[in-house]
Amino acid sequence: MKPMGYVGALITAALVASGGAQKVETPVKIGVAVAQTSNTALLGQEQVIGARFAEKYLNARGGINGTPFKLVFQDAAGDENSAINAFQNLINKERVVGIVGPTLSQQAFAADPIAERAKVPVLGPSNTAKGIPQIGDFIARVSAPVAVVAPNAVRQALKLDPKIKKAAVLYAQNDAFSVSETGTFQETAKAQGLTLATVQKFQTTDTDFTTQVTAVLNADVDLVIISGLAADGGNLVKQLRQLGYKGLIIGGNGLNTSNMFPVCQRLCDGVIIAQAYSPAQPSAANQVFVKDYRAQYKKDPPQFAAQAYAGVQVMVEALKVIDRKKKLSTWDLDDLRVALNKQILVGKYNTPLGPISFDKEGELNQREFYVAQIRMKDAKTGSFVYLK
């Protein structure tokens, strides 16, 4: 027979491994699983910056009622397996209380069910495809659904040029968000009385779009609508202009980053993109964020940074409410994760996005949306000019 001390050690190890009776660590760990590598890193880099801004700002103001928190980053890259591995590491190895991530909706459909089974709350910072909150009870998002945001870009294009009659739609068929977004774009275009003259598919890994651009030019359209990511979308914009397309271009949410500017350079000019964030949003939380961001980066913060900031802020503010009722250090980790999820859903938050809250499924309630147009100053620098 093995000595009781050995058996006790085994039981303790098993409890820790399964999450049983493990107390919450200090500083409190919040996971961030976004794309730091792959072509999706053009978006993920902005999310890392936004999350780190929130960590620095909120900890400087007392953290969680005097208890500091720490962001634990895992590279979720741009594919499903990387997101799954990032989530598993954060949940089982790092023992975080909750996760902000991943970058892509395609990844969320693969990785979120792991957090759901482990009862770990997730806030999607940029997962806007249809069906994300419905993945499970522990899944919410601070990114407004594409069905709410995308139609604004089409309506704005028609304001800029009321003579538009025919549109071409192009989308990344290997990306769940782009497939969801193009559905919304196509429905909106038809509802506005436009003819869809051609619908073209591509891959997010493509670099040569000659076939798609040729189809667009042959269709003689007045408007092009692109749903993809920053690298492929930027190259598609560039090749459309290089081969002679002169009309308006709408870019989807995946193109909503200044990291696209070095890809299409001067040819990015004029692209219209609907926005869930504006640096001009007047809330105190946003104006502090904008001031600090401009001081460090000499430009306005982008949407992906603001949404990641908001995701961290929501988790921290929910933890503060819980801590006021019962100190976090006295909680078992599994119980705190469940309590955090419940508190996230019932809270109201003043974020850089403006006032936000969630419905019972974890869907975002957000009031204010915008449309911007890219204006390039030179080959590499430009800005998003917000349209009335």
mmCIF file of C-alpha atoms in Angstrom:
data_model
loop_
_atom_site.group_PDB
_atom_site.id
_atom_site.type_symbol
_atom_site.label_atom_id
_atom_site.label_comp_id
_atom_site.label_asym_id
_atom_site.label_seq_id
_atom_site.Cartn_x
_atom_site.Cartn_y
_atom_site.Cartn_z
ATOM 1 C CA MET A 1 0.000 0.000 0.000
ATOM 2 C CA LYS A 2 1.188 3.503 -0.870
ATOM 3 C CA PRO A 3 1.535 5.951 2.028
ATOM 4 C CA MET A 4 -1.352 8.376 2.538
ATOM 5 C CA GLY A 5 0.912 11.326 1.822
ATOM 6 C CA TYR A 6 1.517 10.004 -1.677
ATOM 7 C CA VAL A 7 -2.197 9.384 -2.260
ATOM 8 C CA GLY A 8 -2.990 12.848 -0.941
ATOM 9 C CA ALA A 9 -0.475 14.344 -3.336
ATOM 10 C CA LEU A 10 -2.077 12.460 -6.216
ATOM 11 C CA ILE A 11 -5.524 13.678 -5.239
ATOM 12 C CA THR A 12 -4.262 17.249 -4.961
ATOM 13 C CA ALA A 13 -2.600 16.999 -8.368
ATOM 14 C CA ALA A 14 -5.776 15.586 -9.873
ATOM 15 C CA LEU A 15 -7.858 18.353 -8.365
ATOM 16 C CA VAL A 16 -5.519 20.998 -9.726
ATOM 17 C CA ALA A 17 -5.455 19.355 -13.151
ATOM 18 C CA SER A 18 -9.237 19.200 -13.295
ATOM 19 C CA GLY A 19 -9.680 22.665 -11.840
ATOM 20 C CA GLY A 20 -11.114 21.377 -8.591
ATOM 21 C CA ALA A 21 -10.788 23.631 -5.556
ATOM 22 C CA GLN A 22 -7.993 25.730 -7.028
ATOM 23 C CA LYS A 23 -7.958 29.265 -5.638
ATOM 24 C CA VAL A 24 -7.659 32.344 -7.822
ATOM 25 C CA GLU A 25 -4.089 33.571 -8.306
ATOM 26 C CA THR A 26 -2.822 37.115 -7.777
ATOM 27 C CA PRO A 27 -2.405 38.976 -10.028
ATOM 28 C CA VAL A 28 -5.676 37.768 -11.553
ATOM 29 C CA LYS A 29 -5.002 36.279 -14.988
ATOM 30 C CA ILE A 30 -7.108 37.175 -18.045
ATOM 31 C CA GLY A 31 -6.302 35.435 -21.318
ATOM 32 C CA VAL A 32 -5.938 37.173 -24.681
ATOM 33 C CA ALA A 33 -5.874 34.826 -27.684
ATOM 34 C CA VAL A 34 -5.465 36.836 -30.898
ATOM 35 C CA ALA A 35 -3.408 36.638 -34.091
ATOM 36 C CA GLN A 36 0.198 37.649 -33.531
ATOM 37 C CA THR A 37 1.435 35.758 -36.612
ATOM 38 C CA SER A 38 0.010 34.749 -40.033
ATOM 39 C CA ASN A 39 -1.686 37.127 -42.487
ATOM 40 C CA THR A 40 -4.321 37.755 -39.801
ATOM 41 C CA ALA A 41 -1.655 39.458 -37.649
ATOM 42 C CA LEU A 42 -2.416 42.708 -39.501
ATOM 43 C CA LEU A 43 -5.589 42.746 -37.403
ATOM 44 C CA GLY A 44 -4.259 40.950 -34.327
ATOM 45 C CA GLN A 45 -1.378 43.387 -33.831
ATOM 46 C CA GLU A 46 -3.910 46.160 -33.255
ATOM 47 C CA GLN A 47 -5.793 43.971 -30.782
ATOM 48 C CA VAL A 48 -2.628 43.316 -28.773
ATOM 49 C CA ILE A 49 -2.007 47.066 -28.581
ATOM 50 C CA GLY A 50 -5.579 47.762 -27.451
ATOM 51 C CA ALA A 51 -5.503 45.054 -24.796
ATOM 52 C CA ARG A 52 -2.152 46.259 -23.439
ATOM 53 C CA PHE A 53 -3.500 49.816 -23.247
ATOM 54 C CA ALA A 54 -6.381 48.547 -21.131
ATOM 55 C CA GLU A 55 -4.024 46.557 -18.893
ATOM 56 C CA LYS A 56 -1.780 49.541 -18.261
ATOM 57 C CA TYR A 57 -4.581 52.095 -17.812
ATOM 58 C CA LEU A 58 -6.873 49.990 -15.618
ATOM 59 C CA ASN A 59 -4.086 48.645 -13.394
ATOM 60 C CA ALA A 60 -2.793 52.204 -12.885
ATOM 61 C CA ARG A 61 -6.235 53.054 -11.550
ATOM 62 C CA GLY A 62 -6.381 50.278 -9.000
ATOM 63 C CA GLY A 63 -6.958 47.183 -11.112
ATOM 64 C CA ILE A 64 -9.706 45.101 -9.493
ATOM 65 C CA ASN A 65 -10.416 47.119 -6.340
ATOM 66 C CA GLY A 66 -6.714 47.213 -5.475
ATOM 67 C CA THR A 67 -5.855 43.750 -6.814
ATOM 68 C CA PRO A 68 -3.772 43.839 -9.999
ATOM 69 C CA PHE A 69 -4.629 41.786 -13.051
ATOM 70 C CA LYS A 70 -2.312 40.370 -15.683
ATOM 71 C CA LEU A 71 -3.017 39.688 -19.340
ATOM 72 C CA VAL A 72 -1.680 36.351 -20.580
ATOM 73 C CA PHE A 73 -1.201 36.392 -24.342
ATOM 74 C CA GLN A 74 -1.339 33.360 -26.603
ATOM 75 C CA ASP A 75 -0.812 33.552 -30.353
ATOM 76 C CA ALA A 76 -4.007 32.290 -32.006
ATOM 77 C CA ALA A 77 -2.561 33.022 -35.480
ATOM 78 C CA GLY A 78 -5.126 32.851 -38.294
ATOM 79 C CA ASP A 79 -6.212 29.210 -38.354
ATOM 80 C CA GLU A 80 -8.531 27.058 -36.293
ATOM 81 C CA ASN A 81 -5.917 24.719 -34.797
ATOM 82 C CA SER A 82 -3.817 27.614 -33.495
ATOM 83 C CA ALA A 83 -6.880 29.142 -31.850
ATOM 84 C CA ILE A 84 -7.812 25.802 -30.282
ATOM 85 C CA ASN A 85 -4.294 25.358 -28.893
ATOM 86 C CA ALA A 86 -4.259 28.928 -27.557
ATOM 87 C CA PHE A 87 -7.571 28.413 -25.767
ATOM 88 C CA GLN A 88 -6.475 25.072 -24.309
ATOM 89 C CA ASN A 89 -3.242 26.566 -22.962
ATOM 90 C CA LEU A 90 -5.026 29.540 -21.417
ATOM 91 C CA ILE A 91 -7.714 27.388 -19.794
ATOM 92 C CA ASN A 92 -5.705 24.388 -18.592
ATOM 93 C CA LYS A 93 -2.135 25.618 -18.197
ATOM 94 C CA GLU A 94 -2.423 29.329 -17.431
ATOM 95 C CA ARG A 95 -5.708 28.914 -15.518
ATOM 96 C CA VAL A 96 -7.140 32.267 -16.647
ATOM 97 C CA VAL A 97 -10.510 33.504 -15.367
ATOM 98 C CA GLY A 98 -11.708 34.410 -18.868
ATOM 99 C CA ILE A 99 -10.553 34.912 -22.457
ATOM 100 C CA VAL A 100 -10.673 37.808 -24.917
ATOM 101 C CA GLY A 101 -10.385 36.329 -28.410
ATOM 102 C CA PRO A 102 -9.931 34.950 -31.011
ATOM 103 C CA THR A 103 -9.437 37.329 -33.950
ATOM 104 C CA LEU A 104 -11.510 35.559 -36.614
ATOM 105 C CA SER A 105 -15.063 34.220 -36.523
ATOM 106 C CA GLN A 106 -13.817 31.098 -38.315
ATOM 107 C CA GLN A 107 -11.549 30.459 -35.326
ATOM 108 C CA ALA A 108 -14.305 31.242 -32.834
ATOM 109 C CA PHE A 109 -16.544 28.502 -34.218
ATOM 110 C CA ALA A 110 -13.683 26.047 -33.587
ATOM 111 C CA ALA A 111 -12.201 27.302 -30.289
ATOM 112 C CA ASP A 112 -15.175 28.752 -28.398
ATOM 113 C CA PRO A 113 -16.780 25.320 -27.805
ATOM 114 C CA ILE A 114 -13.657 24.355 -25.797
ATOM 115 C CA ALA A 115 -14.201 27.308 -23.458
ATOM 116 C CA GLU A 116 -17.910 26.518 -23.340
ATOM 117 C CA ARG A 117 -17.237 22.952 -22.176
ATOM 118 C CA ALA A 118 -14.760 24.217 -19.566
ATOM 119 C CA LYS A 119 -17.216 26.933 -18.435
ATOM 120 C CA VAL A 120 -14.741 29.733 -19.121
ATOM 121 C CA PRO A 121 -16.243 33.063 -20.267
ATOM 122 C CA VAL A 122 -15.167 34.348 -23.678
ATOM 123 C CA LEU A 123 -15.520 37.848 -25.117
ATOM 124 C CA GLY A 124 -15.032 37.939 -28.885
ATOM 125 C CA PRO A 125 -13.259 41.200 -29.781
ATOM 126 C CA SER A 126 -13.823 40.927 -33.548
ATOM 127 C CA ASN A 127 -16.083 37.904 -34.118
ATOM 128 C CA THR A 128 -18.956 39.464 -36.045
ATOM 129 C CA ALA A 129 -20.332 36.511 -38.033
ATOM 130 C CA LYS A 130 -23.858 35.306 -37.518
ATOM 131 C CA GLY A 131 -24.234 32.727 -34.737
ATOM 132 C CA ILE A 132 -21.236 33.529 -32.515
ATOM 133 C CA PRO A 133 -23.122 34.176 -29.215
ATOM 134 C CA GLN A 134 -25.253 31.112 -29.908
ATOM 135 C CA ILE A 135 -22.186 28.849 -29.633
ATOM 136 C CA GLY A 136 -22.905 28.606 -25.921
ATOM 137 C CA ASP A 137 -23.826 30.196 -22.616
ATOM 138 C CA PHE A 138 -20.221 31.309 -21.910
ATOM 139 C CA ILE A 139 -19.708 33.062 -25.270
ATOM 140 C CA ALA A 140 -20.346 36.797 -25.744
ATOM 141 C CA ARG A 141 -18.855 39.477 -27.974
ATOM 142 C CA VAL A 142 -17.918 43.156 -27.854
ATOM 143 C CA SER A 143 -17.976 43.285 -31.670
ATOM 144 C CA ALA A 144 -21.307 44.248 -33.213
ATOM 145 C CA PRO A 145 -22.728 41.657 -35.637
ATOM 146 C CA VAL A 146 -22.033 42.175 -39.319
ATOM 147 C CA ALA A 147 -25.757 42.324 -40.060
ATOM 148 C CA VAL A 148 -25.934 45.569 -38.044
ATOM 149 C CA VAL A 149 -22.730 47.253 -39.263
ATOM 150 C CA ALA A 150 -22.187 46.300 -42.924
ATOM 151 C CA PRO A 151 -25.389 47.757 -44.466
ATOM 152 C CA ASN A 152 -24.288 51.261 -43.434
ATOM 153 C CA ALA A 153 -21.448 51.148 -45.975
ATOM 154 C CA VAL A 154 -23.777 50.332 -48.877
ATOM 155 C CA ARG A 155 -26.170 53.130 -47.930
ATOM 156 C CA GLN A 156 -23.237 55.564 -47.668
ATOM 157 C CA ALA A 157 -21.944 54.577 -51.128
ATOM 158 C CA LEU A 158 -25.377 55.352 -52.588
ATOM 159 C CA LYS A 159 -25.324 58.745 -50.870
ATOM 160 C CA LEU A 160 -21.946 59.489 -52.462
ATOM 161 C CA ASP A 161 -23.111 58.298 -55.887
ATOM 162 C CA PRO A 162 -26.887 57.930 -56.305
ATOM 163 C CA LYS A 163 -26.384 56.747 -59.919
ATOM 164 C CA ILE A 164 -24.974 53.370 -58.826
ATOM 165 C CA LYS A 165 -27.026 50.557 -60.403
ATOM 166 C CA LYS A 166 -24.764 47.502 -60.735
ATOM 167 C CA ALA A 167 -22.485 45.947 -58.124
ATOM 168 C CA ALA A 168 -19.846 43.240 -58.021
ATOM 169 C CA VAL A 169 -19.354 41.237 -54.829
ATOM 170 C CA LEU A 170 -16.112 39.431 -53.965
ATOM 171 C CA TYR A 171 -15.510 37.356 -50.846
ATOM 172 C CA ALA A 172 -13.061 34.954 -49.190
ATOM 173 C CA GLN A 173 -14.811 31.595 -49.328
ATOM 174 C CA ASN A 174 -12.448 30.005 -46.751
ATOM 175 C CA ASP A 175 -13.280 32.511 -43.998
ATOM 176 C CA ALA A 176 -16.525 32.121 -42.011
ATOM 177 C CA PHE A 177 -16.791 35.839 -41.259
ATOM 178 C CA SER A 178 -16.356 36.844 -44.914
ATOM 179 C CA VAL A 179 -19.019 34.329 -45.974
ATOM 180 C CA SER A 180 -21.379 35.741 -43.337
ATOM 181 C CA GLU A 181 -20.553 39.340 -44.228
ATOM 182 C CA THR A 182 -21.004 38.898 -47.973
ATOM 183 C CA GLY A 183 -24.465 37.471 -47.330
ATOM 184 C CA THR A 184 -25.381 40.689 -45.533
ATOM 185 C CA PHE A 185 -23.796 42.842 -48.242
ATOM 186 C CA GLN A 186 -25.653 40.988 -50.991
ATOM 187 C CA GLU A 187 -28.994 41.231 -49.178
ATOM 188 C CA THR A 188 -28.472 44.953 -48.567
ATOM 189 C CA ALA A 189 -27.463 45.650 -52.172
ATOM 190 C CA LYS A 190 -30.580 43.915 -53.479
ATOM 191 C CA ALA A 191 -32.779 45.697 -50.934
ATOM 192 C CA GLN A 192 -31.360 49.027 -52.171
ATOM 193 C CA GLY A 193 -32.381 48.123 -55.734
ATOM 194 C CA LEU A 194 -28.913 47.246 -57.027
ATOM 195 C CA THR A 195 -28.226 44.483 -59.555
ATOM 196 C CA LEU A 196 -25.538 41.982 -58.532
ATOM 197 C CA ALA A 197 -23.766 41.660 -61.869
ATOM 198 C CA THR A 198 -21.124 39.193 -60.650
ATOM 199 C CA VAL A 199 -20.208 37.339 -57.447
ATOM 200 C CA GLN A 200 -16.573 36.212 -57.235
ATOM 201 C CA LYS A 201 -14.845 33.964 -54.683
ATOM 202 C CA PHE A 202 -11.226 33.893 -53.543
ATOM 203 C CA GLN A 203 -9.022 32.552 -50.726
ATOM 204 C CA THR A 204 -7.486 34.643 -47.943
ATOM 205 C CA THR A 205 -4.117 33.219 -49.024
ATOM 206 C CA ASP A 206 -4.470 34.385 -52.649
ATOM 207 C CA THR A 207 -2.185 37.071 -54.077
ATOM 208 C CA ASP A 208 -3.172 37.042 -57.766
ATOM 209 C CA PHE A 209 -6.724 38.253 -58.444
ATOM 210 C CA THR A 210 -6.549 38.606 -62.243
ATOM 211 C CA THR A 211 -9.474 36.222 -62.814
ATOM 212 C CA GLN A 212 -11.746 38.000 -60.330
ATOM 213 C CA VAL A 213 -10.788 41.507 -61.488
ATOM 214 C CA THR A 214 -11.336 40.560 -65.144
ATOM 215 C CA ALA A 215 -14.844 39.347 -64.289
ATOM 216 C CA VAL A 216 -15.563 42.632 -62.487
ATOM 217 C CA LEU A 217 -14.344 44.736 -65.425
ATOM 218 C CA ASN A 218 -16.340 42.662 -67.927
ATOM 219 C CA ALA A 219 -19.487 43.138 -65.819
ATOM 220 C CA ASP A 220 -19.125 46.935 -66.115
ATOM 221 C CA VAL A 221 -20.214 47.656 -62.523
ATOM 222 C CA ASP A 222 -20.447 50.940 -60.580
ATOM 223 C CA LEU A 223 -19.652 49.479 -57.149
ATOM 224 C CA VAL A 224 -17.347 46.729 -55.843
ATOM 225 C CA ILE A 225 -17.894 45.163 -52.414
ATOM 226 C CA ILE A 226 -15.071 43.105 -50.875
ATOM 227 C CA SER A 227 -15.246 40.758 -47.880
ATOM 228 C CA GLY A 228 -11.825 39.414 -46.935
ATOM 229 C CA LEU A 229 -8.871 40.178 -44.674
ATOM 230 C CA ALA A 230 -6.312 42.974 -44.780
ATOM 231 C CA ALA A 231 -3.583 41.315 -46.876
ATOM 232 C CA ASP A 232 -5.787 39.689 -49.529
ATOM 233 C CA GLY A 233 -8.292 42.559 -49.470
ATOM 234 C CA GLY A 234 -5.557 45.130 -49.889
ATOM 235 C CA ASN A 235 -4.057 43.254 -52.829
ATOM 236 C CA LEU A 236 -7.484 42.932 -54.423
ATOM 237 C CA VAL A 237 -8.087 46.690 -54.116
ATOM 238 C CA LYS A 238 -4.647 47.354 -55.625
ATOM 239 C CA GLN A 239 -5.197 45.051 -58.600
ATOM 240 C CA LEU A 240 -8.693 46.416 -59.281
ATOM 241 C CA ARG A 241 -7.240 49.922 -59.570
ATOM 242 C CA GLN A 242 -4.150 48.832 -61.520
ATOM 243 C CA LEU A 243 -6.311 47.075 -64.124
ATOM 244 C CA GLY A 244 -8.590 50.064 -64.599
ATOM 245 C CA TYR A 245 -11.586 49.916 -62.268
ATOM 246 C CA LYS A 246 -12.651 53.509 -61.496
ATOM 247 C CA GLY A 247 -15.812 53.162 -59.375
ATOM 248 C CA LEU A 248 -16.425 53.105 -55.635
ATOM 249 C CA ILE A 249 -15.105 50.243 -53.492
ATOM 250 C CA ILE A 250 -16.570 49.060 -50.185
ATOM 251 C CA GLY A 251 -14.318 47.051 -47.907
ATOM 252 C CA GLY A 252 -15.673 44.782 -45.191
ATOM 253 C CA ASN A 253 -14.590 44.637 -41.576
ATOM 254 C CA GLY A 254 -11.496 42.572 -42.369
ATOM 255 C CA LEU A 255 -10.084 45.517 -44.334
ATOM 256 C CA ASN A 256 -10.753 47.904 -41.445
ATOM 257 C CA THR A 257 -7.137 48.543 -40.460
ATOM 258 C CA SER A 258 -4.375 50.984 -41.320
ATOM 259 C CA ASN A 259 -2.138 47.921 -41.653
ATOM 260 C CA MET A 260 -3.740 47.557 -45.091
ATOM 261 C CA PHE A 261 -2.218 50.858 -46.248
ATOM 262 C CA PRO A 262 1.246 49.420 -47.035
ATOM 263 C CA VAL A 263 -0.476 46.692 -49.096
ATOM 264 C CA CYS A 264 -2.522 48.812 -51.529
ATOM 265 C CA GLN A 265 -0.640 52.056 -50.790
ATOM 266 C CA ARG A 266 -2.011 55.088 -52.685
ATOM 267 C CA LEU A 267 -4.583 52.841 -54.333
ATOM 268 C CA CYS A 268 -6.302 52.358 -50.949
ATOM 269 C CA ASP A 269 -7.602 55.913 -51.352
ATOM 270 C CA GLY A 270 -11.377 56.193 -51.400
ATOM 271 C CA VAL A 271 -12.262 52.761 -49.998
ATOM 272 C CA ILE A 272 -15.427 52.953 -47.873
ATOM 273 C CA ILE A 273 -15.625 50.905 -44.654
ATOM 274 C CA ALA A 274 -18.412 50.725 -42.075
ATOM 275 C CA GLN A 275 -17.208 51.200 -38.522
ATOM 276 C CA ALA A 276 -18.261 50.091 -35.053
ATOM 277 C CA TYR A 277 -15.896 52.675 -33.538
ATOM 278 C CA SER A 278 -14.943 56.310 -33.966
ATOM 279 C CA PRO A 279 -12.150 58.268 -32.254
ATOM 280 C CA ALA A 280 -14.664 61.122 -32.062
ATOM 281 C CA GLN A 281 -17.040 59.123 -29.851
ATOM 282 C CA PRO A 282 -17.475 61.584 -26.962
ATOM 283 C CA SER A 283 -17.447 59.280 -23.931
ATOM 284 C CA ALA A 284 -14.840 60.012 -21.274
ATOM 285 C CA ALA A 285 -13.486 56.460 -21.580
ATOM 286 C CA ASN A 286 -12.888 56.927 -25.295
ATOM 287 C CA GLN A 287 -11.322 60.354 -25.060
ATOM 288 C CA VAL A 288 -8.744 59.111 -22.528
ATOM 289 C CA PHE A 289 -8.030 56.124 -24.783
ATOM 290 C CA VAL A 290 -7.655 58.345 -27.865
ATOM 291 C CA LYS A 291 -5.381 60.807 -26.060
ATOM 292 C CA ASP A 292 -3.034 58.072 -24.812
ATOM 293 C CA TYR A 293 -3.033 56.251 -28.146
ATOM 294 C CA ARG A 294 -2.240 59.395 -30.124
ATOM 295 C CA ALA A 295 0.552 60.272 -27.698
ATOM 296 C CA GLN A 296 2.239 56.913 -28.262
ATOM 297 C CA TYR A 297 1.480 56.150 -31.930
ATOM 298 C CA LYS A 298 0.919 59.618 -33.455
ATOM 299 C CA LYS A 299 -2.366 58.509 -35.035
ATOM 300 C CA ASP A 300 -5.943 57.709 -34.075
ATOM 301 C CA PRO A 301 -6.724 54.308 -32.586
ATOM 302 C CA PRO A 302 -8.366 51.796 -34.952
ATOM 303 C CA GLN A 303 -11.522 49.801 -34.343
ATOM 304 C CA PHE A 304 -9.719 46.523 -33.592
ATOM 305 C CA ALA A 305 -7.677 48.162 -30.830
ATOM 306 C CA ALA A 306 -10.753 49.815 -29.316
ATOM 307 C CA GLN A 307 -12.721 46.556 -29.296
ATOM 308 C CA ALA A 308 -9.893 44.631 -27.637
ATOM 309 C CA TYR A 309 -9.598 47.386 -25.021
ATOM 310 C CA ALA A 310 -13.347 47.126 -24.416
ATOM 311 C CA GLY A 311 -13.121 43.352 -24.018
ATOM 312 C CA VAL A 312 -10.510 43.633 -21.275
ATOM 313 C CA GLN A 313 -12.380 46.518 -19.641
ATOM 314 C CA VAL A 314 -15.636 44.524 -19.477
ATOM 315 C CA MET A 315 -13.898 41.576 -17.799
ATOM 316 C CA VAL A 316 -12.171 43.833 -15.254
ATOM 317 C CA GLU A 317 -15.312 45.796 -14.392
ATOM 318 C CA ALA A 318 -17.318 42.593 -13.965
ATOM 319 C CA LEU A 319 -14.600 41.216 -11.676
ATOM 320 C CA LYS A 320 -14.730 44.418 -9.601
ATOM 321 C CA VAL A 321 -18.442 43.911 -8.955
ATOM 322 C CA ILE A 322 -17.831 40.301 -7.877
ATOM 323 C CA ASP A 323 -14.864 41.280 -5.690
ATOM 324 C CA ARG A 324 -16.963 43.847 -3.797
ATOM 325 C CA LYS A 325 -19.321 41.054 -2.746
ATOM 326 C CA LYS A 326 -16.670 38.428 -2.059
ATOM 327 C CA LYS A 327 -12.908 38.938 -2.374
ATOM 328 C CA LEU A 328 -11.502 37.251 -5.456
ATOM 329 C CA SER A 329 -8.727 35.592 -3.435
ATOM 330 C CA THR A 330 -11.333 33.524 -1.577
ATOM 331 C CA TRP A 331 -12.972 32.113 -4.713
ATOM 332 C CA ASP A 332 -12.385 28.709 -6.260
ATOM 333 C CA LEU A 333 -11.325 29.321 -9.854
ATOM 334 C CA ASP A 334 -14.107 27.283 -11.478
ATOM 335 C CA ASP A 335 -16.756 29.040 -9.399
ATOM 336 C CA LEU A 336 -15.318 32.457 -10.237
ATOM 337 C CA ARG A 337 -15.403 31.690 -13.953
ATOM 338 C CA VAL A 338 -19.115 30.904 -13.708
ATOM 339 C CA ALA A 339 -19.806 34.013 -11.616
ATOM 340 C CA LEU A 340 -17.793 36.181 -14.023
ATOM 341 C CA ASN A 341 -19.816 34.963 -16.971
ATOM 342 C CA LYS A 342 -23.075 35.825 -15.212
ATOM 343 C CA GLN A 343 -21.838 39.271 -14.193
ATOM 344 C CA ILE A 344 -20.588 40.120 -17.691
ATOM 345 C CA LEU A 345 -24.051 39.557 -19.108
ATOM 346 C CA VAL A 346 -25.909 41.737 -16.595
ATOM 347 C CA GLY A 347 -23.466 44.663 -16.463
ATOM 348 C CA LYS A 348 -23.480 47.998 -18.286
ATOM 349 C CA TYR A 349 -20.160 49.432 -19.437
ATOM 350 C CA ASN A 350 -18.912 52.827 -20.603
ATOM 351 C CA THR A 351 -16.168 51.874 -23.065
ATOM 352 C CA PRO A 352 -14.298 53.498 -25.961
ATOM 353 C CA LEU A 353 -17.090 52.063 -28.141
ATOM 354 C CA GLY A 354 -19.601 54.092 -26.126
ATOM 355 C CA PRO A 355 -22.140 52.595 -23.713
ATOM 356 C CA ILE A 356 -22.525 48.834 -24.231
ATOM 357 C CA SER A 357 -24.307 45.911 -22.607
ATOM 358 C CA PHE A 358 -25.301 42.356 -23.541
ATOM 359 C CA ASP A 359 -28.503 40.435 -24.019
ATOM 360 C CA LYS A 360 -29.062 37.086 -22.313
ATOM 361 C CA GLU A 361 -27.359 35.230 -25.192
ATOM 362 C CA GLY A 362 -24.222 37.356 -25.041
ATOM 363 C CA GLU A 363 -25.039 39.497 -28.064
ATOM 364 C CA LEU A 364 -23.712 43.047 -27.899
ATOM 365 C CA ASN A 365 -26.028 46.011 -27.392
ATOM 366 C CA GLN A 366 -24.349 49.052 -28.975
ATOM 367 C CA ARG A 367 -26.056 52.216 -30.192
ATOM 368 C CA GLU A 368 -23.541 54.097 -32.315
ATOM 369 C CA PHE A 369 -22.086 53.123 -35.715
ATOM 370 C CA TYR A 370 -20.170 55.012 -38.384
ATOM 371 C CA VAL A 371 -18.828 54.945 -41.945
ATOM 372 C CA ALA A 372 -15.333 56.079 -42.922
ATOM 373 C CA GLN A 373 -13.453 56.572 -46.174
ATOM 374 C CA ILE A 374 -9.724 55.999 -46.524
ATOM 375 C CA ARG A 375 -7.667 59.033 -47.471
ATOM 376 C CA MET A 376 -4.010 58.380 -48.331
ATOM 377 C CA LYS A 377 -1.406 61.094 -47.753
ATOM 378 C CA ASP A 378 1.382 59.195 -49.514
ATOM 379 C CA ALA A 379 2.306 55.627 -50.401
ATOM 380 C CA LYS A 380 2.239 54.325 -46.829
ATOM 381 C CA THR A 381 0.373 56.742 -44.589
ATOM 382 C CA GLY A 382 -3.306 57.577 -44.584
ATOM 383 C CA SER A 383 -6.306 57.896 -42.324
ATOM 384 C CA PHE A 384 -9.965 56.988 -41.961
ATOM 385 C CA VAL A 385 -12.091 60.082 -42.594
ATOM 386 C CA TYR A 386 -15.492 59.698 -40.954
ATOM 387 C CA LEU A 387 -18.430 60.568 -43.215
ATOM 388 C CA LYS A 388 -21.691 62.213 -42.186
#
